[in-house]
PDB file of C-alpha atoms and ligand atoms in Angstrom:
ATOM      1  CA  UNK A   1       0.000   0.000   0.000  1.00 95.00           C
ATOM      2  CA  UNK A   2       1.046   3.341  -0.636  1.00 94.00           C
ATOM      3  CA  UNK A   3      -0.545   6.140   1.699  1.00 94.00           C
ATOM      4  CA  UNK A   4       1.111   9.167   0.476  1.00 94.00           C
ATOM      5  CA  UNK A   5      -1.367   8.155  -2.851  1.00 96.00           C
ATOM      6  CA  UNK A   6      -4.575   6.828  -1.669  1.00 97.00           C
ATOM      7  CA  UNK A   7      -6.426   5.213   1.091  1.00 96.00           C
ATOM      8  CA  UNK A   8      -5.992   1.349   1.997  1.00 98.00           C
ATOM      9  CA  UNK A   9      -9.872  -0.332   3.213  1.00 98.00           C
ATOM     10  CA  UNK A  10      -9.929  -3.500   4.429  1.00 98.00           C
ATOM     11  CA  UNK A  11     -13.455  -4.605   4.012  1.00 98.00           C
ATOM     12  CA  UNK A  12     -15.098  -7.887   5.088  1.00 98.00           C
ATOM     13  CA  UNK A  13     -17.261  -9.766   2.805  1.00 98.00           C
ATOM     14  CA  UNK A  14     -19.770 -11.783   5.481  1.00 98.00           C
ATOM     15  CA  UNK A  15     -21.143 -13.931   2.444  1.00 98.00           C
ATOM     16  CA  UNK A  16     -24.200 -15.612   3.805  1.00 98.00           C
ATOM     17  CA  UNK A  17     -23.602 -15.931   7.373  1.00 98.00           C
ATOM     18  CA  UNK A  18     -24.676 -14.222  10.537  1.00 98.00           C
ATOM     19  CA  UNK A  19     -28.291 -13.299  11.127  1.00 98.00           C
ATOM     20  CA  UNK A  20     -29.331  -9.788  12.491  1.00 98.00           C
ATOM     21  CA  UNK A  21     -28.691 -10.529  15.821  1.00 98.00           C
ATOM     22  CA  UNK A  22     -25.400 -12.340  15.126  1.00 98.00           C
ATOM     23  CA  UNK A  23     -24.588  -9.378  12.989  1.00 98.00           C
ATOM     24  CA  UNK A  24     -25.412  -6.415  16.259  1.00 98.00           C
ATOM     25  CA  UNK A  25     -23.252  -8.655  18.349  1.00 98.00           C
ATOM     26  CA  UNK A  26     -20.239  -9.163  16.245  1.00 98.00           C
ATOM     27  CA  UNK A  27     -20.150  -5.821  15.168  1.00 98.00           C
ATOM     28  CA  UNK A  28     -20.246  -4.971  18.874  1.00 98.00           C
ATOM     29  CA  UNK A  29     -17.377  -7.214  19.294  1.00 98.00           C
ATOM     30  CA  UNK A  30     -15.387  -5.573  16.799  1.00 98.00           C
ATOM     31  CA  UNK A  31     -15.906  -2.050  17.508  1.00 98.00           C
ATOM     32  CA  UNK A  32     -13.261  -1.037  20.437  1.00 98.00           C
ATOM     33  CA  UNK A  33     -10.532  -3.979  18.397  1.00 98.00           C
ATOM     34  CA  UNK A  34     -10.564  -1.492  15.511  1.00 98.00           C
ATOM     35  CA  UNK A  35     -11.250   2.165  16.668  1.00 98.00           C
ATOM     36  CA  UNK A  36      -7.693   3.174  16.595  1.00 97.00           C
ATOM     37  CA  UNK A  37      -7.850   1.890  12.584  1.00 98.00           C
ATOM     38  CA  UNK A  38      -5.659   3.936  10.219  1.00 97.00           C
ATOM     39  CA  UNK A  39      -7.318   2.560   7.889  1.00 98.00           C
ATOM     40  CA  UNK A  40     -10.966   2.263   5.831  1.00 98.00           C
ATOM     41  CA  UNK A  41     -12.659  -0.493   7.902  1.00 98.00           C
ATOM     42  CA  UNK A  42     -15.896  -1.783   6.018  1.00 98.00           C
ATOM     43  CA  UNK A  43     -18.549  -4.753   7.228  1.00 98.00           C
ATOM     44  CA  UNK A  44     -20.439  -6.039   4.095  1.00 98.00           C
ATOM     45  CA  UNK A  45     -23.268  -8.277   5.455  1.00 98.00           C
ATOM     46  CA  UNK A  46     -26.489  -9.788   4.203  1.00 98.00           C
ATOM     47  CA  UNK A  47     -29.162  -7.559   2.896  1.00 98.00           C
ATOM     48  CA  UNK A  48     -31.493  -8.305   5.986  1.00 98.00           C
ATOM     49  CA  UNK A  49     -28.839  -8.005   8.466  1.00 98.00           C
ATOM     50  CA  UNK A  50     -28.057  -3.879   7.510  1.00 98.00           C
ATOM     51  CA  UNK A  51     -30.496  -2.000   9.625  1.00 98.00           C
ATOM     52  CA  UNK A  52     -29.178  -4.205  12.485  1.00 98.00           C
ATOM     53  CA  UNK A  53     -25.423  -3.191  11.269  1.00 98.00           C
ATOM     54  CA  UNK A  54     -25.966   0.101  10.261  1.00 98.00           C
ATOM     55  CA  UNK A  55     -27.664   0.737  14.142  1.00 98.00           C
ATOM     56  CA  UNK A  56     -24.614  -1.268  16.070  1.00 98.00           C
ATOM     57  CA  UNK A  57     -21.713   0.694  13.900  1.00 98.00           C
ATOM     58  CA  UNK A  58     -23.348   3.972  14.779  1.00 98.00           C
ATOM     59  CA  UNK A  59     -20.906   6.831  15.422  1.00 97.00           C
ATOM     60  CA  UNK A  60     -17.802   4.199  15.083  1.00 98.00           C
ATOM     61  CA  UNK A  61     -15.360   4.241  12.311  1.00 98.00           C
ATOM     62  CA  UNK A  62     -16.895   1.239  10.877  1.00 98.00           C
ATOM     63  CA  UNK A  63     -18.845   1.714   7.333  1.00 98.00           C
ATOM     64  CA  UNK A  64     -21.663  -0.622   6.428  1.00 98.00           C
ATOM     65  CA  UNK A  65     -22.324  -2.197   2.287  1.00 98.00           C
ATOM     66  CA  UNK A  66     -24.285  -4.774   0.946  1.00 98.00           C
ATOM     67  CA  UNK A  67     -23.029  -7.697  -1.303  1.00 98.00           C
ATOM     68  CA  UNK A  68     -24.858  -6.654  -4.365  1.00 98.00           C
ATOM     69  CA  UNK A  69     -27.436  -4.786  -6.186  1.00 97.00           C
ATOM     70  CA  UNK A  70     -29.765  -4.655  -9.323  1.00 98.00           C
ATOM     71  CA  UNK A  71     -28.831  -2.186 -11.961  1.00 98.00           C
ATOM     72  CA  UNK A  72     -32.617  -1.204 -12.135  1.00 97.00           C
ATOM     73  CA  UNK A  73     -34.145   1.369 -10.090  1.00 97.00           C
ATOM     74  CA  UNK A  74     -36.981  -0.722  -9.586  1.00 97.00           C
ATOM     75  CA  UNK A  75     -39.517  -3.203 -11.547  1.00 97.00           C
ATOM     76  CA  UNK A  76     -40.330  -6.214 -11.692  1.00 98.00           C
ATOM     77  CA  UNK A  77     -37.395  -8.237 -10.448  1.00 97.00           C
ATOM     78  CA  UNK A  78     -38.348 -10.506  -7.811  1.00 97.00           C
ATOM     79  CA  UNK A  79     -35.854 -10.957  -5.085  1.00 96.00           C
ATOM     80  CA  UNK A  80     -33.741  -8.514  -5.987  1.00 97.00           C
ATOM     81  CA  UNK A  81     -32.806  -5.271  -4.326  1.00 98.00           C
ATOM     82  CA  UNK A  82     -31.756  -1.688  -5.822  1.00 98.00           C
ATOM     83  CA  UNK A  83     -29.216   0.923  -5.215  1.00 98.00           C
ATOM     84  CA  UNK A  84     -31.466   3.100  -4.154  1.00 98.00           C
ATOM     85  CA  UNK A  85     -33.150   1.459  -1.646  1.00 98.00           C
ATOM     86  CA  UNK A  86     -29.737   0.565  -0.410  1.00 98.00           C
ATOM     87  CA  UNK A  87     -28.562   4.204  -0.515  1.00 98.00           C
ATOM     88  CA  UNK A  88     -32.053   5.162   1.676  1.00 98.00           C
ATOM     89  CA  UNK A  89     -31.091   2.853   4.563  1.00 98.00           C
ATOM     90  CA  UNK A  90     -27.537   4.667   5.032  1.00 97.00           C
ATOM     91  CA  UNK A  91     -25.768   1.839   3.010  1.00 98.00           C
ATOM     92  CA  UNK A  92     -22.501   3.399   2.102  1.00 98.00           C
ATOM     93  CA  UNK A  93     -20.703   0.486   0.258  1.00 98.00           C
ATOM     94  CA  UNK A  94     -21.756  -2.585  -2.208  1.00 98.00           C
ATOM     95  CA  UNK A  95     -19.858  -5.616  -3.768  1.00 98.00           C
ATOM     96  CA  UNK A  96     -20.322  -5.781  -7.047  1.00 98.00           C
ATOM     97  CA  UNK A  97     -19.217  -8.641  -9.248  1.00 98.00           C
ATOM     98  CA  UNK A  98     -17.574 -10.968  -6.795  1.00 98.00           C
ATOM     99  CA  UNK A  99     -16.895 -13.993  -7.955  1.00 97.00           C
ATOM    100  CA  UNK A 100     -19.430 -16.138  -6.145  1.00 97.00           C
ATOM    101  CA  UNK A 101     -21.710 -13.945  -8.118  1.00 97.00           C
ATOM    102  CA  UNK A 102     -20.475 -14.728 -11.160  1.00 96.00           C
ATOM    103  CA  UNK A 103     -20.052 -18.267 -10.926  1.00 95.00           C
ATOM    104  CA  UNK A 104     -23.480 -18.989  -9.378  1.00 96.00           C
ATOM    105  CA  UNK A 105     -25.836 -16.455 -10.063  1.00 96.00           C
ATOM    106  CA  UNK A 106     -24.959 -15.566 -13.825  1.00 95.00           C
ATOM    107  CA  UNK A 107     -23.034 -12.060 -13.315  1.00 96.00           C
ATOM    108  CA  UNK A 108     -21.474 -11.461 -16.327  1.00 97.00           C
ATOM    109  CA  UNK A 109     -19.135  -8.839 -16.874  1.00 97.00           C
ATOM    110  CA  UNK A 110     -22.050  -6.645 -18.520  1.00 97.00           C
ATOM    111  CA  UNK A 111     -24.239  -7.375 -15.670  1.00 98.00           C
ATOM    112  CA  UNK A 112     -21.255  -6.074 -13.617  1.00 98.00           C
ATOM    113  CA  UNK A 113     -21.177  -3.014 -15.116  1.00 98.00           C
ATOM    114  CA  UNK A 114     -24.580  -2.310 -15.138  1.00 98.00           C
ATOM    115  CA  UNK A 115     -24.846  -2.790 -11.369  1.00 98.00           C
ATOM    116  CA  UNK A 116     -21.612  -0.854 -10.968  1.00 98.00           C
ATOM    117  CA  UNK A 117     -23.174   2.456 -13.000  1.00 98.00           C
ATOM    118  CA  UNK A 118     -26.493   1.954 -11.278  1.00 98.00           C
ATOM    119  CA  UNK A 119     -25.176   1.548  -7.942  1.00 98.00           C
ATOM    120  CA  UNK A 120     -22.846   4.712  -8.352  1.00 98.00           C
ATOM    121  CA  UNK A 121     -25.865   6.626  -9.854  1.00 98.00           C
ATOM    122  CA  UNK A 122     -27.317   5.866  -6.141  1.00 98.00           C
ATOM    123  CA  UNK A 123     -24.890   7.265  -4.724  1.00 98.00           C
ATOM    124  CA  UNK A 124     -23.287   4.174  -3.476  1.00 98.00           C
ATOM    125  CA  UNK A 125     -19.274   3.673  -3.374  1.00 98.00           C
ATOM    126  CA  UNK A 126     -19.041   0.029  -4.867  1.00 98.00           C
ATOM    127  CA  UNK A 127     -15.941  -2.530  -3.963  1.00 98.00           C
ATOM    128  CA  UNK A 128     -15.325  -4.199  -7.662  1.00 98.00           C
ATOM    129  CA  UNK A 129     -14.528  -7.714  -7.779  1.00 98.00           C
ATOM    130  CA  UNK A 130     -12.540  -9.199 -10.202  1.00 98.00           C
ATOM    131  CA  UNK A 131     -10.169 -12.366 -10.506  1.00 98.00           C
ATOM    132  CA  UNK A 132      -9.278 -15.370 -12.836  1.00 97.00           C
ATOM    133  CA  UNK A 133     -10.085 -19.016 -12.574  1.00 96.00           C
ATOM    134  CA  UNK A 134      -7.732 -21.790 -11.812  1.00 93.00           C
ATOM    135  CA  UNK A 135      -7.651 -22.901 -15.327  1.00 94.00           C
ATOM    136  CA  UNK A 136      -6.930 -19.374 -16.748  1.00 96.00           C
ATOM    137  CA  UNK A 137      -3.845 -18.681 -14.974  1.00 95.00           C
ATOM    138  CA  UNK A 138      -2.561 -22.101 -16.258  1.00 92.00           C
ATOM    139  CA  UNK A 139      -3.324 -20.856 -19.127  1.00 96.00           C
ATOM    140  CA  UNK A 140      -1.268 -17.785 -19.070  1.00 96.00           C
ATOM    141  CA  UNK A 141      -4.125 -15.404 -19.671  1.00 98.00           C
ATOM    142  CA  UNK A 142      -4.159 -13.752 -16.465  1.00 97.00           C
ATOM    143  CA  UNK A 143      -3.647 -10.656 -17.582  1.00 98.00           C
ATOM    144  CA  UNK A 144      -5.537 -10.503 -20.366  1.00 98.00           C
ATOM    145  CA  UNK A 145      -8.608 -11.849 -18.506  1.00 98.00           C
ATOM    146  CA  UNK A 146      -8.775  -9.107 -15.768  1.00 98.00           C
ATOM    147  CA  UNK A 147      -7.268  -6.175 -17.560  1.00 98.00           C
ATOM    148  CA  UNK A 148     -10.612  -6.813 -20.074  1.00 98.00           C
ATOM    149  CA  UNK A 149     -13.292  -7.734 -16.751  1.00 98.00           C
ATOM    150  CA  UNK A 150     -11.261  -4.402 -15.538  1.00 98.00           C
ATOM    151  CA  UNK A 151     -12.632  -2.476 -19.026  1.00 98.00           C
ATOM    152  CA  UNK A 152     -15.666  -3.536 -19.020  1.00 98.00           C
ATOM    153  CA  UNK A 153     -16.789  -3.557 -15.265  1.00 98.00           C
ATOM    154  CA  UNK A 154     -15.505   0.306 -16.096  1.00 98.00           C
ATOM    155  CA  UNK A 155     -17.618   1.329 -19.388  1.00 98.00           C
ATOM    156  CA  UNK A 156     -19.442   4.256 -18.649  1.00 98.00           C
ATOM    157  CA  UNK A 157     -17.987   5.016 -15.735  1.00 98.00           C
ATOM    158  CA  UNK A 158     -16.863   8.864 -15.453  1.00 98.00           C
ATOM    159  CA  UNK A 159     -13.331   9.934 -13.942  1.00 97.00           C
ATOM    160  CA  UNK A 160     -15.298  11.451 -10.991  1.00 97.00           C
ATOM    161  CA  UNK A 161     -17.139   8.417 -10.473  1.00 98.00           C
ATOM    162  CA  UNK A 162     -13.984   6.765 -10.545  1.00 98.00           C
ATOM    163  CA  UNK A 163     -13.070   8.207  -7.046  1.00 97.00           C
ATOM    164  CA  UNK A 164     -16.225   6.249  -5.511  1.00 98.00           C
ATOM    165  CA  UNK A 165     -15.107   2.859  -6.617  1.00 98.00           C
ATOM    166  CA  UNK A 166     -12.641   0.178  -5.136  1.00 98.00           C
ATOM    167  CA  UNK A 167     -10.997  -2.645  -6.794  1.00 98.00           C
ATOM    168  CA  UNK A 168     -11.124  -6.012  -5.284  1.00 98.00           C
ATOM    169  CA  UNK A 169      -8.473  -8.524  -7.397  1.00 98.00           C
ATOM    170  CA  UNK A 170      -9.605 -11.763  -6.192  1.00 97.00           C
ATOM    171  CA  UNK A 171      -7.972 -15.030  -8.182  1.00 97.00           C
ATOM    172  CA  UNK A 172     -11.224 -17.573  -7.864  1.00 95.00           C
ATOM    173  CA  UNK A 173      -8.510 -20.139  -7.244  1.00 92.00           C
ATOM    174  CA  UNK A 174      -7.769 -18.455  -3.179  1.00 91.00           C
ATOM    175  CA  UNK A 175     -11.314 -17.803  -2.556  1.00 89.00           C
ATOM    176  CA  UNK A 176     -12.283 -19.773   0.395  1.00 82.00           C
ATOM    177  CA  UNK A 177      -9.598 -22.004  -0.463  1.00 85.00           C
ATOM    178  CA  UNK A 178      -6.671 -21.318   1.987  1.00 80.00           C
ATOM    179  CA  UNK A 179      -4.823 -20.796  -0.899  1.00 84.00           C
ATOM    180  CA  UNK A 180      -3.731 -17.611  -0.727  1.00 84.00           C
ATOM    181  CA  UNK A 181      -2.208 -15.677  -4.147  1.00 87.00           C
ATOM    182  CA  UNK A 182       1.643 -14.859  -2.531  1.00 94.00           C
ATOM    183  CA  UNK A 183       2.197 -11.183  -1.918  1.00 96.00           C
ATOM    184  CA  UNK A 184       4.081 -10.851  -5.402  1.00 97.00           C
ATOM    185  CA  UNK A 185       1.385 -12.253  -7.327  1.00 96.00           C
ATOM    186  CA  UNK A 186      -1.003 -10.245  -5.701  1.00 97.00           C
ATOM    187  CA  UNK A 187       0.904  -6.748  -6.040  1.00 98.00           C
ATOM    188  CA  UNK A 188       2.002  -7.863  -9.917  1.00 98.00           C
ATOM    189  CA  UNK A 189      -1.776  -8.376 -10.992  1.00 98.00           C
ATOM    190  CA  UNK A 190      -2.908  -4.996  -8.411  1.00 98.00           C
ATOM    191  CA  UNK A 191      -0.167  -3.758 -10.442  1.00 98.00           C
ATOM    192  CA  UNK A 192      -1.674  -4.542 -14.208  1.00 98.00           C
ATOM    193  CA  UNK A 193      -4.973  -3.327 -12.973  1.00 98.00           C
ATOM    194  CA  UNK A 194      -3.284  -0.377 -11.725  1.00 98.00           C
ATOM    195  CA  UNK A 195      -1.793   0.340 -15.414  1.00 98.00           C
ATOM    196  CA  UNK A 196      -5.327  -0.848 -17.111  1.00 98.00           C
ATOM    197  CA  UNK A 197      -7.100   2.187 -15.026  1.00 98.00           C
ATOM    198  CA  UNK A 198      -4.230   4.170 -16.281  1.00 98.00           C
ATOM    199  CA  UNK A 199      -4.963   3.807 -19.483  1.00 98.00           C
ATOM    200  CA  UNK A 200      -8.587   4.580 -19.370  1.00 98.00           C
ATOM    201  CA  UNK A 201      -8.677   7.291 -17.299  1.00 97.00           C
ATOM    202  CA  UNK A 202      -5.511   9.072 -16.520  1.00 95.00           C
ATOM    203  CA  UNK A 203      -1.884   8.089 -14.488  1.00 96.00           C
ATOM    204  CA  UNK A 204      -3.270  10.400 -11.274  1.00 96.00           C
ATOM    205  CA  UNK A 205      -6.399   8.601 -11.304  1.00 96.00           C
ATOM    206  CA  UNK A 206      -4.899   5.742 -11.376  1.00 98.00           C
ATOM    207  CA  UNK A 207      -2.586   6.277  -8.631  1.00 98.00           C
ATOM    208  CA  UNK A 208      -5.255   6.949  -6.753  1.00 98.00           C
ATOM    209  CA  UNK A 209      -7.253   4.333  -6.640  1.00 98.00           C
ATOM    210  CA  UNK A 210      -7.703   1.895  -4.004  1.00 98.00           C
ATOM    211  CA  UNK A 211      -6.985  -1.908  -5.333  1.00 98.00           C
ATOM    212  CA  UNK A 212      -7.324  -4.246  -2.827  1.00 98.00           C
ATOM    213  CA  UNK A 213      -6.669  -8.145  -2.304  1.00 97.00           C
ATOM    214  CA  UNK A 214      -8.833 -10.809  -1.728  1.00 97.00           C
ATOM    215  CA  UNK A 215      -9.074 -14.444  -0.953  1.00 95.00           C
ATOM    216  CA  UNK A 216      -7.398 -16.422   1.721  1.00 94.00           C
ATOM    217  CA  UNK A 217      -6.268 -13.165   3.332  1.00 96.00           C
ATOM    218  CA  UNK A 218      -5.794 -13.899   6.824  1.00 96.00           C
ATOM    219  CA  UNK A 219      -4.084 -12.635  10.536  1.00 97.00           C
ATOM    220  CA  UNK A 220      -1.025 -14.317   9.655  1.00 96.00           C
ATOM    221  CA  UNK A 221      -0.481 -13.310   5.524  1.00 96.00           C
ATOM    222  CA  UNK A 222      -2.351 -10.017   6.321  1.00 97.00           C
ATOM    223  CA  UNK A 223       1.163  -7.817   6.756  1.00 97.00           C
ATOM    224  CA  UNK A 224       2.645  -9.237   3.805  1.00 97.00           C
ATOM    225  CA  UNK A 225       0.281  -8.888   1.529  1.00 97.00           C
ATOM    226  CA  UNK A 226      -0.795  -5.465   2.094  1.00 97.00           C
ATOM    227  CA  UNK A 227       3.046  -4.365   2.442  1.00 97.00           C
ATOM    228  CA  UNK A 228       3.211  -4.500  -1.256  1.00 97.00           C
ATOM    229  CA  UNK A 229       3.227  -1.125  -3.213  1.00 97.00           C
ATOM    230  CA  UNK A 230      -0.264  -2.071  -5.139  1.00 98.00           C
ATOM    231  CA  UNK A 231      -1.923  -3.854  -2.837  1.00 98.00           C
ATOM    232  CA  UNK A 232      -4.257  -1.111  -0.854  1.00 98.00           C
ATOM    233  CA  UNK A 233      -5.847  -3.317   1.761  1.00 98.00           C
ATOM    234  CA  UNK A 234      -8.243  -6.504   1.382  1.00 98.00           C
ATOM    235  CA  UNK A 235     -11.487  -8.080   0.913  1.00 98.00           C
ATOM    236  CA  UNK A 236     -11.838 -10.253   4.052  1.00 98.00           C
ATOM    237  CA  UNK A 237     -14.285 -13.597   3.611  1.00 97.00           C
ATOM    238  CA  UNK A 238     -13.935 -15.869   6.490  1.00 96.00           C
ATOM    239  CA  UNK A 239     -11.246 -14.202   8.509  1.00 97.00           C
ATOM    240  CA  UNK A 240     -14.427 -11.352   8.780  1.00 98.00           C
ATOM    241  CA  UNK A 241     -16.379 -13.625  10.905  1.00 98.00           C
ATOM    242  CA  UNK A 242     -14.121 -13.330  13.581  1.00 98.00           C
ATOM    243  CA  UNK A 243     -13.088 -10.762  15.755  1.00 98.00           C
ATOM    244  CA  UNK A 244      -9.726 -11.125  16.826  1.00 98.00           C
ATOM    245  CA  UNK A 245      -8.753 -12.419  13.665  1.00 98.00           C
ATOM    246  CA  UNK A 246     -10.403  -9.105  11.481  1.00 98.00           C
ATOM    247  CA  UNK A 247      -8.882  -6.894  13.507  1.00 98.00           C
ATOM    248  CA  UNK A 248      -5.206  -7.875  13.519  1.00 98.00           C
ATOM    249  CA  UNK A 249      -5.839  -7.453   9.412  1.00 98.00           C
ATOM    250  CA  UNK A 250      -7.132  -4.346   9.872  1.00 98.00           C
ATOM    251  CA  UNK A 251      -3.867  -3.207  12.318  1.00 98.00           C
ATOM    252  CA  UNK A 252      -1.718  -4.609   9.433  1.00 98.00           C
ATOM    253  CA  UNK A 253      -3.062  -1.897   6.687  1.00 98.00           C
ATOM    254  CA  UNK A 254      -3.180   0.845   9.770  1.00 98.00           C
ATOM    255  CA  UNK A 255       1.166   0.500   9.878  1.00 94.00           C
TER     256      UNK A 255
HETATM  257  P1  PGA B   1     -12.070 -15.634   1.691  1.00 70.74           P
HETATM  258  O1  PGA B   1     -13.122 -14.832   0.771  1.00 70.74           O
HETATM  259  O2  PGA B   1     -11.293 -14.605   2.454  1.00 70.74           O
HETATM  260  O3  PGA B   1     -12.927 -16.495   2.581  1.00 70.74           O
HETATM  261  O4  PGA B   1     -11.214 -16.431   0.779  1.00 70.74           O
HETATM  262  C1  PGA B   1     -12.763 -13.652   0.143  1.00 70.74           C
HETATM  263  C2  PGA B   1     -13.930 -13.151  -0.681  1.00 70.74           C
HETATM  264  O5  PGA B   1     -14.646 -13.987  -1.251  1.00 70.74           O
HETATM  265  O6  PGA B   1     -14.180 -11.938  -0.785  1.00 70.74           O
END
């Protein structure tokens, strides 16, 4: 991470775990562990579970975001939920595109950017995810694979807007895996996506945007990881679920 330039986050992705009680009481938990946070600490929980969140993190330095949203403004899409009505509840954040998403629910990387311009148009700041599969790194197409999810998670998207948005690089392959990417091929691919942003927008924007890790980060990898140049924090699955061990991540991008 790099300071001077931009602001490291370290946000946790809850998934589908914790209901709204869980979610008041870990939150609770975690508040005095990381008040003293020199960092951007974020809690993204289940849709149901933000009032509940939003209520416990309250005047602490703790910001609240969903997982996901629909890129209308509303309609007739059953079970879904929109920006806006995200936005209302004091939602500041949103996942958009993680890979989970992708994989199981059909998120292409059109949907992606639809979500991501609707969910900016609300007003939200959205935590991009993007990664390759196990198969494409063999391949060698790394690169190539998230500089173009990178492009088109991005169409649309002005250099203003730019300033609201945070990119998770999560390789599918250490997602929930214990397999974490090591720290140098985490900063070379923060790195790429780094020099893709450059390219569409300009070098200052660039160097100002927050790219963070994701998958398999953990209390122990935590300091290494986000003591690379590129990497600017991380998107936290499991290790979020747990107190002690969020908040030792959390002092790692506050050094
Ligand atoms: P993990 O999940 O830390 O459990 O690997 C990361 C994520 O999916 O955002």
């Amino acid at each position: 991470m790099n300071k001077t330039l931009r602001k490291a986050v370290i946000a946790g992705n809850w998934k589908m775990n914790k209901t709204p009680s869980e979610a008041k009481a870990l939150i609770e938990e975690m508040k005095p562990l990381v008040a003293d946070a020199d960092c951007g600490v974020v809690l993204c929980v289940p849709f149901v579970d933000l009032p509940a969140a939003l209520e416990a993190a309250k005047g602490s330095n703790i910001a609240i975001g969903a997982q996901n949203c629909h890129f209308e403004k509303s309609g007739a899409f059953t079970g879904e939920i929109s920006g806006g009505m995200l936005a209302e509840l004091g939602v500041e954040y949103v996942i958009i595109g993680h890979s989970e998403r992708r994989q199981y629910f059909g998120e292409t990387d059109v949907t992606v950017n639809k979500r991501t311009l609707a969910a900016l148009d609300a007003g939200l700041k959205v935590i991009l995810c993007v990664g390759e599969l196990l198969e494409q790194r063999e391949q060698g197409i790394t690169d190539e694979i998230v500089a173009m999810q990178v492009k088109v998670a991005l169409q649309g998207v002005t250099a203003e807007q730019l300033s609201n948005v945070i990119i998770a690089y999560e390789p599918v392959w250490a997602i929930g895996t214990g397999r974490t990417a090591t720290a140098d091929q985490a900063e070379e691919v923060c790195a790429l996506i780094r020099n893709t942003v450059a390219g569409l927008y300009c070098p200052n924007c660039a160097a100002a945007l927050t790219i963070q890790y994701g998958g398999s980060m953990n209390a122990k990898n935590a300091d290494e990881l986000v003591g690379k140049e590129n990497v600017d924090g991380g998107l936290i699955g499991g290790a979020s679920l747990k107190a002690a061990d969020f908040s030792v991540i959390v002092a790692a991008a506050s050094k």
